Amino acid sequence: MTVMELVNPATAEVFADVEMLDAAAVDRAVTDAQRAQRSWAGSTPASRGMALRAFAAAVEAHRRELADLEVTNSGHPLGQAMWEADHVRDVLTFYSATPERLAGRQIPVSGGVDITFAEPIGVVGVITPWNFPMTIASWGFGPALAAGNAVIVKPAEWTPLTSIRLAELAVESGLPEGLLQVLPGRGDVVGEAIIGHPGIGKVVFTGSTRTGRRVMEQAAQSVKQVTLELGGKSANIVFADSDVARAAATAPYGVFDNAGQDCCARSRILVQRSIYDEFMERLEPAVAGVRVGDPRDDGTEMGPLVSRPHWEKVASYVPDGAPVAFRGSAPDGPGFWFPPTVLTPQPDDRSVREEIFGPVVTVQAFDDEAQAVAMANDSAYGLSGSIWTENLSRAMRVSRAVASGNLSVNSHSAVRYSTPFGGYKQSGIGRELGPDAPSAFTETKNVFIAVGPDPQAEGTS
Ligand code: ADP
């Protein structure tokens, strides 16, 4: 039996371990999931809606417990972890309306009646990363369950605990045993077994672009559907005609939330040259003001990085002699602490081009709107981004011109469960959340019923 030791990122101490499963466990899980899915899809739409609301209520009742698990396992600040537990509840509540609304269509045809059915795929695999373990799991299992599927989640190696607890809460709240299962294990063992399993019809993967490419290659072997939510290197574009004070005050939170371990992090700040000096003068105290510390404290805004290996990776972007403009603070002592860091590198520096996934932001100047758009789009990624301007026409023009799936004007809005989320270019394929997400977990079945050109001849009157 392989065991993974789980480390508290704030103390660097091992606090629990978890059994890492193997491919045989995936086989067993799929058999159980198929059985559960048949009874789930066979139950009434109203009862499925009620069951999802009961699951949401169980999450609500255990929100503090789930948040505490995430604080210890992932180093998330308590306030953020509470938001995450509430977000899971909201995702389930939002999609609890789906079973009674997932209607097909009736399409005009000659000679008969044509109707479509939105049928469940069957068993869906959801492979999640370590940065937002419970919320990202719910983006997969919420709409997938609502569309009548069973779901098998493989959490990231370092951060399985909230997902494991959510699957227990699903059963405690009355969902059929086996309908939502969580299988901790290695990506190249359990993850690959899920992708290769003939009993699983779709895989939702969230993680790095490098691994996402591999997931897509493997899924191609069995022509399996994939949704991929991958990396980002998003721009925060600040125009001279913006509320510069607000743009500077909020910029740290657009990138340093979750210690920058966020695929939506606005990790490239682009500032119009005429306000560059003013912006930097305002940004410095804002960065210094980010409260970095014990994630268990209510007021903490930023915790540690998730692990020692990840700390090493982030640190490699700030070598000795790096063009550091200024830095915030971080606690000394054990734990994987990294202070918020602002760099002013050359455009071709790897800190400008690669996803760092830590609290490191680059700042570059631009001269006009066309250059801002060109710089924002000069990336293999296209996940999110922000645009700061008081000029509505400019806001619309730039929103349409930036090749990215999720843009915010005069804000760094977090993901909303009611709106679609996903990336352009190498940031992914498909969309999660929003009103259409359940459809991504269905097969469309088209049925034509011949009525005949002559009702008399068919024996009807
Ligand atoms: P990171 O963000 O640390 O680079 P990855 O993108 O590699 O992580 O991992 C995201 C998720 O994908 C994790 O649950 C991980 O275990 C899983 N994973 C890693 N490699 C594979 C693989 N070859 N097949 C399927 N899943 C994988």
Short mmCIF file of C-alpha atoms and ligand atoms in Angstrom, two decimals:
data_model
loop_
_atom_site.label_atom_id
_atom_site.label_comp_id
_atom_site.label_asym_id
_atom_site.label_seq_id
_atom_site.Cartn_x
_atom_site.Cartn_y
_atom_site.Cartn_z
CA MET A 1 0.00 0.00 0.00
CA THR A 2 1.41 3.41 -0.94
CA VAL A 3 0.78 6.23 1.45
CA MET A 4 1.09 9.97 0.81
CA GLU A 5 2.14 12.11 3.75
CA LEU A 6 0.23 15.39 3.83
CA VAL A 7 2.16 18.48 4.91
CA ASN A 8 0.69 21.62 6.44
CA PRO A 9 2.13 24.36 4.18
CA ALA A 10 2.13 26.92 7.00
CA THR A 11 4.25 24.78 9.36
CA ALA A 12 5.98 22.29 7.03
CA GLU A 13 4.81 19.52 9.39
CA VAL A 14 3.26 16.23 8.34
CA PHE A 15 -0.25 16.16 9.80
CA ALA A 16 -1.96 13.21 8.11
CA ASP A 17 -1.47 10.57 5.47
CA VAL A 18 -3.71 9.15 2.84
CA GLU A 19 -3.69 5.86 0.97
CA MET A 20 -2.82 6.22 -2.70
CA LEU A 21 -5.02 3.93 -4.77
CA ASP A 22 -4.16 1.98 -7.89
CA ALA A 23 -5.70 1.12 -11.26
CA ALA A 24 -7.64 -1.84 -9.76
CA ALA A 25 -9.42 0.65 -7.49
CA VAL A 26 -10.50 2.58 -10.59
CA ASP A 27 -12.00 -0.62 -12.06
CA ARG A 28 -13.99 -1.24 -8.88
CA ALA A 29 -15.08 2.38 -8.66
CA VAL A 30 -16.35 2.37 -12.24
CA THR A 31 -18.45 -0.75 -11.61
CA ASP A 32 -20.00 0.87 -8.51
CA ALA A 33 -20.47 4.16 -10.34
CA GLN A 34 -22.26 2.49 -13.25
CA ARG A 35 -24.70 0.82 -10.87
CA ALA A 36 -25.34 4.06 -8.97
CA GLN A 37 -25.72 6.03 -12.20
CA ARG A 38 -28.45 3.73 -13.48
CA SER A 39 -30.57 4.23 -10.37
CA TRP A 40 -29.80 7.99 -10.28
CA ALA A 41 -30.76 8.57 -13.91
CA GLY A 42 -33.85 6.40 -13.39
CA SER A 43 -35.15 8.46 -10.47
CA THR A 44 -37.50 11.37 -11.09
CA PRO A 45 -36.10 14.76 -12.08
CA ALA A 46 -37.71 16.35 -9.02
CA SER A 47 -36.12 13.84 -6.64
CA ARG A 48 -32.69 14.41 -8.23
CA GLY A 49 -33.11 18.15 -7.74
CA MET A 50 -34.06 17.61 -4.11
CA ALA A 51 -31.11 15.29 -3.55
CA LEU A 52 -28.70 17.93 -4.86
CA ARG A 53 -30.26 20.54 -2.57
CA ALA A 54 -29.85 18.14 0.37
CA PHE A 55 -26.17 17.73 -0.60
CA ALA A 56 -25.83 21.53 -0.70
CA ALA A 57 -27.39 21.75 2.76
CA ALA A 58 -24.90 19.19 4.09
CA VAL A 59 -22.03 21.27 2.69
CA GLU A 60 -23.53 24.35 4.36
CA ALA A 61 -23.78 22.52 7.68
CA HIS A 62 -20.10 21.48 7.44
CA ARG A 63 -18.69 24.67 5.95
CA ARG A 64 -16.36 25.39 8.87
CA GLU A 65 -15.10 21.81 8.94
CA LEU A 66 -14.40 21.89 5.19
CA ALA A 67 -12.72 25.28 5.49
CA ASP A 68 -10.52 24.09 8.37
CA LEU A 69 -9.45 21.07 6.32
CA GLU A 70 -8.43 23.36 3.45
CA VAL A 71 -6.55 25.69 5.79
CA THR A 72 -4.50 22.79 7.13
CA ASN A 73 -4.09 20.84 3.89
CA SER A 74 -3.59 23.70 1.42
CA GLY A 75 -2.60 26.73 3.52
CA HIS A 76 -5.58 28.79 2.33
CA PRO A 77 -6.53 31.72 4.58
CA LEU A 78 -9.61 30.86 6.62
CA GLY A 79 -11.80 33.59 5.11
CA GLN A 80 -10.97 32.37 1.62
CA ALA A 81 -11.55 28.72 2.56
CA MET A 82 -14.98 29.61 3.97
CA TRP A 83 -15.79 31.32 0.66
CA GLU A 84 -14.72 28.14 -1.12
CA ALA A 85 -17.00 25.90 0.99
CA ASP A 86 -19.88 28.31 0.38
CA HIS A 87 -19.08 28.31 -3.33
CA VAL A 88 -19.43 24.49 -3.43
CA ARG A 89 -22.82 24.85 -1.76
CA ASP A 90 -23.84 27.49 -4.31
CA VAL A 91 -22.69 25.40 -7.27
CA LEU A 92 -24.81 22.49 -6.04
CA THR A 93 -27.81 24.73 -5.41
CA PHE A 94 -27.51 26.37 -8.82
CA TYR A 95 -27.38 23.03 -10.63
CA SER A 96 -30.09 21.46 -8.46
CA ALA A 97 -32.52 23.22 -10.83
CA THR A 98 -31.05 21.36 -13.81
CA PRO A 99 -32.71 17.94 -13.59
CA GLU A 100 -36.16 19.51 -14.08
CA ARG A 101 -34.98 21.88 -16.81
CA LEU A 102 -32.61 19.84 -18.97
CA ALA A 103 -35.01 19.74 -21.88
CA GLY A 104 -34.41 18.52 -25.41
CA ARG A 105 -35.81 20.20 -28.52
CA GLN A 106 -38.51 19.59 -31.06
CA ILE A 107 -37.20 20.39 -34.52
CA PRO A 108 -39.44 20.97 -37.56
CA VAL A 109 -38.95 18.25 -40.20
CA SER A 110 -41.04 16.86 -43.04
CA GLY A 111 -42.85 13.58 -42.72
CA GLY A 112 -42.75 13.29 -38.95
CA VAL A 113 -41.67 14.62 -35.61
CA ASP A 114 -38.08 15.14 -34.54
CA ILE A 115 -37.09 15.40 -30.91
CA THR A 116 -33.78 15.46 -29.07
CA PHE A 117 -32.94 14.08 -25.63
CA ALA A 118 -30.11 15.35 -23.42
CA GLU A 119 -28.95 12.00 -22.09
CA PRO A 120 -26.29 11.54 -19.43
CA ILE A 121 -22.89 10.36 -20.63
CA GLY A 122 -22.72 7.79 -17.82
CA VAL A 123 -19.60 7.96 -15.67
CA VAL A 124 -17.48 11.12 -15.76
CA GLY A 125 -13.89 11.45 -14.48
CA VAL A 126 -12.83 14.72 -12.85
CA ILE A 127 -9.09 15.25 -12.30
CA THR A 128 -8.37 18.25 -10.09
CA PRO A 129 -5.32 20.35 -9.19
CA TRP A 130 -4.09 21.37 -5.74
CA ASN A 131 -4.76 25.12 -5.94
CA PHE A 132 -8.55 25.14 -5.38
CA PRO A 133 -9.32 21.53 -4.47
CA MET A 134 -12.96 21.69 -3.46
CA THR A 135 -14.27 24.43 -5.71
CA ILE A 136 -12.78 22.97 -8.88
CA ALA A 137 -14.05 19.49 -7.98
CA SER A 138 -17.56 20.96 -7.63
CA TRP A 139 -17.37 22.64 -11.06
CA GLY A 140 -17.10 19.12 -12.43
CA PHE A 141 -19.35 17.08 -10.16
CA GLY A 142 -22.11 19.71 -9.70
CA PRO A 143 -23.31 19.96 -13.31
CA ALA A 144 -22.27 16.36 -14.13
CA LEU A 145 -24.43 14.89 -11.36
CA ALA A 146 -27.23 17.29 -12.27
CA ALA A 147 -27.18 15.97 -15.85
CA GLY A 148 -27.67 12.42 -14.55
CA ASN A 149 -24.09 11.13 -14.44
CA ALA A 150 -21.98 9.42 -11.80
CA VAL A 151 -18.64 11.10 -11.06
CA ILE A 152 -15.21 9.82 -10.06
CA VAL A 153 -12.89 12.56 -8.77
CA LYS A 154 -9.14 12.18 -8.60
CA PRO A 155 -7.81 14.96 -6.38
CA ALA A 156 -4.26 16.24 -6.60
CA GLU A 157 -1.77 14.22 -4.57
CA TRP A 158 -1.01 16.99 -2.05
CA THR A 159 -4.58 18.15 -1.33
CA PRO A 160 -7.17 15.34 -1.26
CA LEU A 161 -8.91 15.95 2.08
CA THR A 162 -11.78 18.31 1.23
CA SER A 163 -12.74 16.23 -1.81
CA ILE A 164 -12.77 13.06 0.28
CA ARG A 165 -14.99 14.77 2.85
CA LEU A 166 -17.36 16.08 0.16
CA ALA A 167 -17.92 12.54 -1.15
CA GLU A 168 -18.77 11.41 2.41
CA LEU A 169 -21.20 14.30 2.78
CA ALA A 170 -22.84 13.30 -0.52
CA VAL A 171 -23.66 9.86 0.89
CA GLU A 172 -24.66 11.25 4.30
CA SER A 173 -27.07 13.62 2.58
CA GLY A 174 -28.75 10.77 0.72
CA LEU A 175 -27.09 10.49 -2.70
CA PRO A 176 -26.72 6.86 -3.81
CA GLU A 177 -23.53 5.15 -2.63
CA GLY A 178 -21.04 5.14 -5.51
CA LEU A 179 -22.56 8.10 -7.36
CA LEU A 180 -19.79 10.49 -6.30
CA GLN A 181 -16.50 8.80 -5.48
CA VAL A 182 -13.12 10.31 -4.69
CA LEU A 183 -10.03 8.24 -5.48
CA PRO A 184 -6.78 9.67 -4.12
CA GLY A 185 -3.79 8.59 -6.13
CA ARG A 186 -0.99 9.59 -8.42
CA GLY A 187 -1.71 11.29 -11.69
CA ASP A 188 0.24 8.73 -13.68
CA VAL A 189 -1.54 5.86 -11.91
CA VAL A 190 -5.13 6.71 -10.97
CA GLY A 191 -5.37 9.69 -13.35
CA GLU A 192 -4.20 7.66 -16.34
CA ALA A 193 -6.42 4.72 -15.35
CA ILE A 194 -9.44 7.05 -15.34
CA ILE A 195 -8.58 8.47 -18.76
CA GLY A 196 -8.00 5.01 -20.22
CA HIS A 197 -11.04 3.32 -18.69
CA PRO A 198 -13.65 2.25 -21.27
CA GLY A 199 -16.45 2.69 -18.71
CA ILE A 200 -15.74 6.41 -18.33
CA GLY A 201 -17.18 8.58 -21.10
CA LYS A 202 -15.71 11.98 -20.38
CA VAL A 203 -12.80 13.49 -18.49
CA VAL A 204 -12.67 16.98 -17.03
CA PHE A 205 -9.10 17.99 -16.27
CA THR A 206 -7.86 21.11 -14.53
CA GLY A 207 -4.12 21.60 -14.16
CA SER A 208 -1.02 22.59 -16.05
CA THR A 209 -1.00 22.96 -19.82
CA ARG A 210 1.81 20.41 -20.00
CA THR A 211 -0.24 17.71 -18.24
CA GLY A 212 -3.41 18.80 -20.06
CA ARG A 213 -1.74 18.09 -23.39
CA ARG A 214 -0.92 14.58 -22.18
CA VAL A 215 -4.47 14.06 -20.91
CA MET A 216 -5.82 15.02 -24.34
CA GLU A 217 -3.40 12.63 -26.09
CA GLN A 218 -4.40 9.78 -23.83
CA ALA A 219 -8.11 10.54 -24.13
CA ALA A 220 -7.73 10.40 -27.90
CA GLN A 221 -6.88 6.68 -27.66
CA SER A 222 -10.47 5.93 -26.68
CA VAL A 223 -11.97 9.00 -28.40
CA LYS A 224 -13.07 10.30 -25.02
CA GLN A 225 -14.53 13.77 -24.59
CA VAL A 226 -12.39 16.21 -22.60
CA THR A 227 -12.87 19.55 -20.96
CA LEU A 228 -9.52 21.14 -20.16
CA GLU A 229 -8.95 24.10 -17.88
CA LEU A 230 -5.25 24.86 -18.02
CA GLY A 231 -2.72 27.58 -17.32
CA GLY A 232 -2.84 31.33 -17.67
CA LYS A 233 -0.63 34.40 -17.87
CA SER A 234 -3.29 37.05 -17.75
CA ALA A 235 -2.88 40.76 -18.25
CA ASN A 236 -4.17 43.52 -16.01
CA ILE A 237 -4.29 46.51 -18.38
CA VAL A 238 -4.36 49.91 -16.71
CA PHE A 239 -5.12 52.86 -18.98
CA ALA A 240 -4.33 56.47 -18.16
CA ASP A 241 -8.07 57.27 -18.23
CA SER A 242 -8.79 54.85 -15.37
CA ASP A 243 -9.29 55.42 -11.66
CA VAL A 244 -5.55 54.89 -11.12
CA ALA A 245 -5.81 54.89 -7.33
CA ARG A 246 -8.33 52.05 -7.38
CA ALA A 247 -6.48 50.15 -10.09
CA ALA A 248 -3.29 50.26 -8.01
CA ALA A 249 -5.01 49.45 -4.72
CA THR A 250 -6.70 46.36 -6.15
CA ALA A 251 -3.91 45.07 -8.43
CA PRO A 252 -2.25 43.02 -5.62
CA TYR A 253 -5.49 41.13 -5.01
CA GLY A 254 -5.84 40.39 -8.71
CA VAL A 255 -2.61 38.41 -8.59
CA PHE A 256 -1.66 37.55 -4.99
CA ASP A 257 -4.95 35.95 -3.92
CA ASN A 258 -4.29 32.31 -3.00
CA ALA A 259 -0.60 33.28 -3.02
CA GLY A 260 -0.80 33.63 -6.80
CA GLN A 261 -1.65 29.93 -7.15
CA ASP A 262 -4.54 30.75 -9.39
CA CYS A 263 -4.80 30.12 -13.12
CA CYS A 264 -6.72 33.45 -13.36
CA ALA A 265 -3.99 35.46 -11.62
CA ARG A 266 -3.47 38.78 -13.37
CA SER A 267 0.26 38.21 -13.32
CA ARG A 268 1.25 40.74 -15.99
CA ILE A 269 0.39 44.32 -15.17
CA LEU A 270 0.47 46.53 -18.27
CA VAL A 271 0.40 50.26 -17.47
CA GLN A 272 0.07 53.19 -19.84
CA ARG A 273 3.40 55.01 -19.85
CA SER A 274 1.96 58.43 -18.99
CA ILE A 275 0.78 57.12 -15.57
CA TYR A 276 3.50 54.53 -14.98
CA ASP A 277 5.30 56.44 -12.21
CA GLU A 278 2.08 57.37 -10.43
CA PHE A 279 0.85 53.77 -10.65
CA MET A 280 4.08 52.33 -9.23
CA GLU A 281 4.07 54.88 -6.37
CA ARG A 282 0.56 53.77 -5.47
CA LEU A 283 1.23 50.05 -6.01
CA GLU A 284 4.11 49.90 -3.53
CA PRO A 285 2.05 50.61 -0.37
CA ALA A 286 -0.75 48.40 -1.68
CA VAL A 287 1.66 45.46 -1.98
CA ALA A 288 3.14 46.21 1.44
CA GLY A 289 -0.39 46.23 2.84
CA VAL A 290 -1.25 42.64 1.81
CA ARG A 291 -1.61 40.75 5.08
CA VAL A 292 0.54 37.63 4.72
CA GLY A 293 0.50 35.27 7.67
CA ASP A 294 -1.09 32.46 9.64
CA PRO A 295 -3.91 31.13 7.45
CA ARG A 296 -5.98 30.31 10.56
CA ASP A 297 -6.30 34.01 11.39
CA ASP A 298 -9.46 35.69 10.19
CA GLY A 299 -7.71 38.77 8.83
CA THR A 300 -5.05 36.96 6.81
CA GLU A 301 -5.20 37.72 3.10
CA MET A 302 -2.39 35.52 1.81
CA GLY A 303 -0.98 32.26 3.14
CA PRO A 304 2.04 30.16 2.19
CA LEU A 305 2.74 28.33 -1.05
CA VAL A 306 1.40 24.79 -1.14
CA SER A 307 4.64 22.78 -0.88
CA ARG A 308 8.42 22.89 -0.79
CA PRO A 309 8.84 21.76 -4.44
CA HIS A 310 6.42 24.45 -5.55
CA TRP A 311 8.25 27.05 -3.44
CA GLU A 312 11.48 26.09 -5.25
CA LYS A 313 9.80 26.54 -8.62
CA VAL A 314 8.40 29.99 -7.75
CA ALA A 315 11.71 31.10 -6.23
CA SER A 316 13.50 30.24 -9.47
CA TYR A 317 11.73 33.22 -11.09
CA VAL A 318 13.32 35.63 -8.62
CA PRO A 319 17.03 34.77 -8.72
CA ASP A 320 19.72 37.00 -7.25
CA GLY A 321 19.90 40.13 -9.36
CA ALA A 322 16.28 39.85 -10.53
CA PRO A 323 14.73 43.25 -11.37
CA VAL A 324 12.71 43.49 -8.14
CA ALA A 325 10.83 46.81 -7.89
CA PHE A 326 9.55 46.08 -4.37
CA ARG A 327 8.26 43.26 -2.20
CA GLY A 328 5.70 42.75 0.53
CA SER A 329 6.25 40.80 3.71
CA ALA A 330 6.10 37.14 4.70
CA PRO A 331 6.64 35.34 8.02
CA ASP A 332 10.03 33.83 8.85
CA GLY A 333 10.44 30.32 10.07
CA PRO A 334 8.97 27.04 8.90
CA GLY A 335 6.35 26.91 6.18
CA PHE A 336 6.55 27.67 2.48
CA TRP A 337 6.36 31.45 2.71
CA PHE A 338 7.04 33.71 -0.22
CA PRO A 339 6.50 37.48 -0.09
CA PRO A 340 4.43 39.28 -2.73
CA THR A 341 6.98 40.35 -5.32
CA VAL A 342 6.84 42.96 -8.09
CA LEU A 343 9.29 42.63 -11.00
CA THR A 344 10.06 45.04 -13.85
CA PRO A 345 11.77 42.67 -16.32
CA GLN A 346 12.57 42.83 -20.03
CA PRO A 347 9.67 41.66 -22.25
CA ASP A 348 11.38 38.41 -23.23
CA ASP A 349 12.22 37.39 -19.66
CA ARG A 350 10.75 34.03 -18.60
CA SER A 351 8.93 35.77 -15.72
CA VAL A 352 6.87 37.60 -18.37
CA ARG A 353 6.19 34.56 -20.54
CA GLU A 354 5.76 31.58 -18.19
CA GLU A 355 3.06 30.87 -15.65
CA ILE A 356 4.76 31.27 -12.26
CA PHE A 357 1.77 30.25 -10.12
CA GLY A 358 3.09 32.19 -7.17
CA PRO A 359 2.96 35.73 -5.73
CA VAL A 360 5.14 37.28 -8.42
CA VAL A 361 3.87 39.93 -10.81
CA THR A 362 5.59 41.73 -13.66
CA VAL A 363 4.92 45.36 -14.64
CA GLN A 364 5.48 46.69 -18.16
CA ALA A 365 4.65 50.02 -19.80
CA PHE A 366 2.71 50.53 -23.04
CA ASP A 367 2.11 53.64 -25.14
CA ASP A 368 -1.35 53.22 -26.68
CA GLU A 369 -4.37 50.95 -26.87
CA ALA A 370 -3.10 48.96 -29.85
CA GLN A 371 0.16 48.18 -28.07
CA ALA A 372 -1.68 47.21 -24.89
CA VAL A 373 -3.83 44.72 -26.79
CA ALA A 374 -0.82 43.34 -28.66
CA MET A 375 1.10 42.84 -25.39
CA ALA A 376 -1.88 41.24 -23.66
CA ASN A 377 -2.28 38.81 -26.56
CA ASP A 378 1.43 38.04 -26.80
CA SER A 379 1.02 34.83 -24.82
CA ALA A 380 0.27 31.18 -25.47
CA TYR A 381 -2.46 31.49 -22.85
CA GLY A 382 -5.84 33.24 -22.82
CA LEU A 383 -7.71 32.59 -19.62
CA SER A 384 -8.61 35.84 -17.89
CA GLY A 385 -7.64 39.48 -17.58
CA SER A 386 -8.68 42.91 -16.37
CA ILE A 387 -9.14 46.24 -18.12
CA TRP A 388 -9.09 49.51 -16.20
CA THR A 389 -10.57 52.53 -17.97
CA GLU A 390 -13.41 54.98 -17.40
CA ASN A 391 -14.02 55.08 -21.16
CA LEU A 392 -16.85 52.68 -21.99
CA SER A 393 -16.03 52.52 -25.68
CA ARG A 394 -12.44 51.60 -24.90
CA ALA A 395 -13.59 49.01 -22.37
CA MET A 396 -15.74 47.34 -25.02
CA ARG A 397 -13.10 47.56 -27.77
CA VAL A 398 -10.37 46.08 -25.61
CA SER A 399 -12.67 43.40 -24.15
CA ARG A 400 -13.42 42.22 -27.68
CA ALA A 401 -9.79 42.44 -28.79
CA VAL A 402 -8.15 40.51 -25.95
CA ALA A 403 -8.15 36.78 -26.77
CA SER A 404 -9.21 35.49 -23.40
CA GLY A 405 -12.17 33.63 -21.96
CA ASN A 406 -12.88 35.74 -18.85
CA LEU A 407 -12.38 39.47 -18.67
CA SER A 408 -13.26 41.97 -15.96
CA VAL A 409 -13.63 45.69 -16.50
CA ASN A 410 -12.67 47.83 -13.49
CA SER A 411 -12.51 44.76 -11.26
CA HIS A 412 -10.72 41.43 -10.84
CA SER A 413 -13.90 39.50 -10.38
CA ALA A 414 -13.66 35.99 -9.05
CA VAL A 415 -15.23 33.09 -10.87
CA ARG A 416 -19.02 33.14 -10.66
CA TYR A 417 -20.91 29.85 -10.71
CA SER A 418 -23.67 31.37 -12.87
CA THR A 419 -21.40 32.51 -15.72
CA PRO A 420 -19.21 30.45 -18.08
CA PHE A 421 -15.55 29.97 -17.30
CA GLY A 422 -12.75 28.68 -19.51
CA GLY A 423 -9.87 29.59 -21.73
CA TYR A 424 -8.80 30.52 -25.23
CA LYS A 425 -5.64 29.15 -26.86
CA GLN A 426 -3.53 26.92 -24.61
CA SER A 427 -5.62 27.81 -21.55
CA GLY A 428 -8.07 25.09 -22.38
CA ILE A 429 -10.96 23.55 -24.23
CA GLY A 430 -14.62 23.88 -23.31
CA ARG A 431 -16.33 25.92 -20.63
CA GLU A 432 -17.28 25.12 -17.06
CA LEU A 433 -20.00 26.69 -14.90
CA GLY A 434 -22.75 28.98 -16.15
CA PRO A 435 -26.13 27.99 -17.49
CA ASP A 436 -24.77 25.66 -20.20
CA ALA A 437 -22.38 23.52 -18.14
CA PRO A 438 -24.77 20.56 -17.70
CA SER A 439 -25.01 20.19 -21.49
CA ALA A 440 -21.29 19.42 -21.56
CA PHE A 441 -22.13 16.29 -19.55
CA THR A 442 -24.76 14.99 -21.95
CA GLU A 443 -24.96 13.15 -25.22
CA THR A 444 -27.54 14.55 -27.62
CA LYS A 445 -29.82 11.83 -28.90
CA ASN A 446 -31.92 12.68 -31.94
CA VAL A 447 -35.10 10.69 -32.58
CA PHE A 448 -37.19 10.96 -35.72
CA ILE A 449 -40.70 9.57 -35.58
CA ALA A 450 -42.28 9.03 -38.98
CA VAL A 451 -45.81 10.30 -39.09
CA GLY A 452 -46.12 10.00 -42.83
CA PRO A 453 -47.13 12.49 -45.50
CA ASP A 454 -50.75 11.27 -45.57
CA PRO A 455 -52.35 10.85 -42.14
CA GLN A 456 -55.25 8.90 -43.75
CA ALA A 457 -52.89 6.37 -45.32
CA GLU A 458 -51.24 5.76 -41.95
CA GLY A 459 -54.62 4.82 -40.51
CA THR A 460 -54.98 7.85 -38.32
CA SER A 461 -57.77 10.33 -38.49
P1 ADP B 1 0.75 20.88 -11.36
O1 ADP B 1 -0.32 21.92 -11.29
O2 ADP B 1 1.39 20.57 -10.06
O3 ADP B 1 1.71 21.02 -12.50
P2 ADP B 1 -0.59 18.85 -12.86
O4 ADP B 1 -1.21 19.73 -13.84
O5 ADP B 1 0.46 17.92 -13.34
O6 ADP B 1 -0.05 19.59 -11.61
O7 ADP B 1 -1.70 18.03 -12.09
C1 ADP B 1 -3.07 18.32 -12.01
C2 ADP B 1 -3.77 17.00 -11.74
O8 ADP B 1 -3.48 16.09 -12.79
C3 ADP B 1 -3.36 16.29 -10.46
O9 ADP B 1 -4.49 15.66 -9.89
C4 ADP B 1 -2.36 15.27 -10.96
O10 ADP B 1 -2.25 14.14 -10.11
C5 ADP B 1 -3.00 14.87 -12.27
N1 ADP B 1 -2.08 14.27 -13.24
C6 ADP B 1 -0.74 14.44 -13.35
N2 ADP B 1 -0.25 13.70 -14.37
C7 ADP B 1 -1.29 13.05 -14.93
C8 ADP B 1 -1.43 12.12 -16.01
N3 ADP B 1 -0.40 11.72 -16.73
N4 ADP B 1 -2.67 11.65 -16.28
C9 ADP B 1 -3.74 12.08 -15.58
N5 ADP B 1 -3.66 12.92 -14.54
C10 ADP B 1 -2.47 13.41 -14.21
#
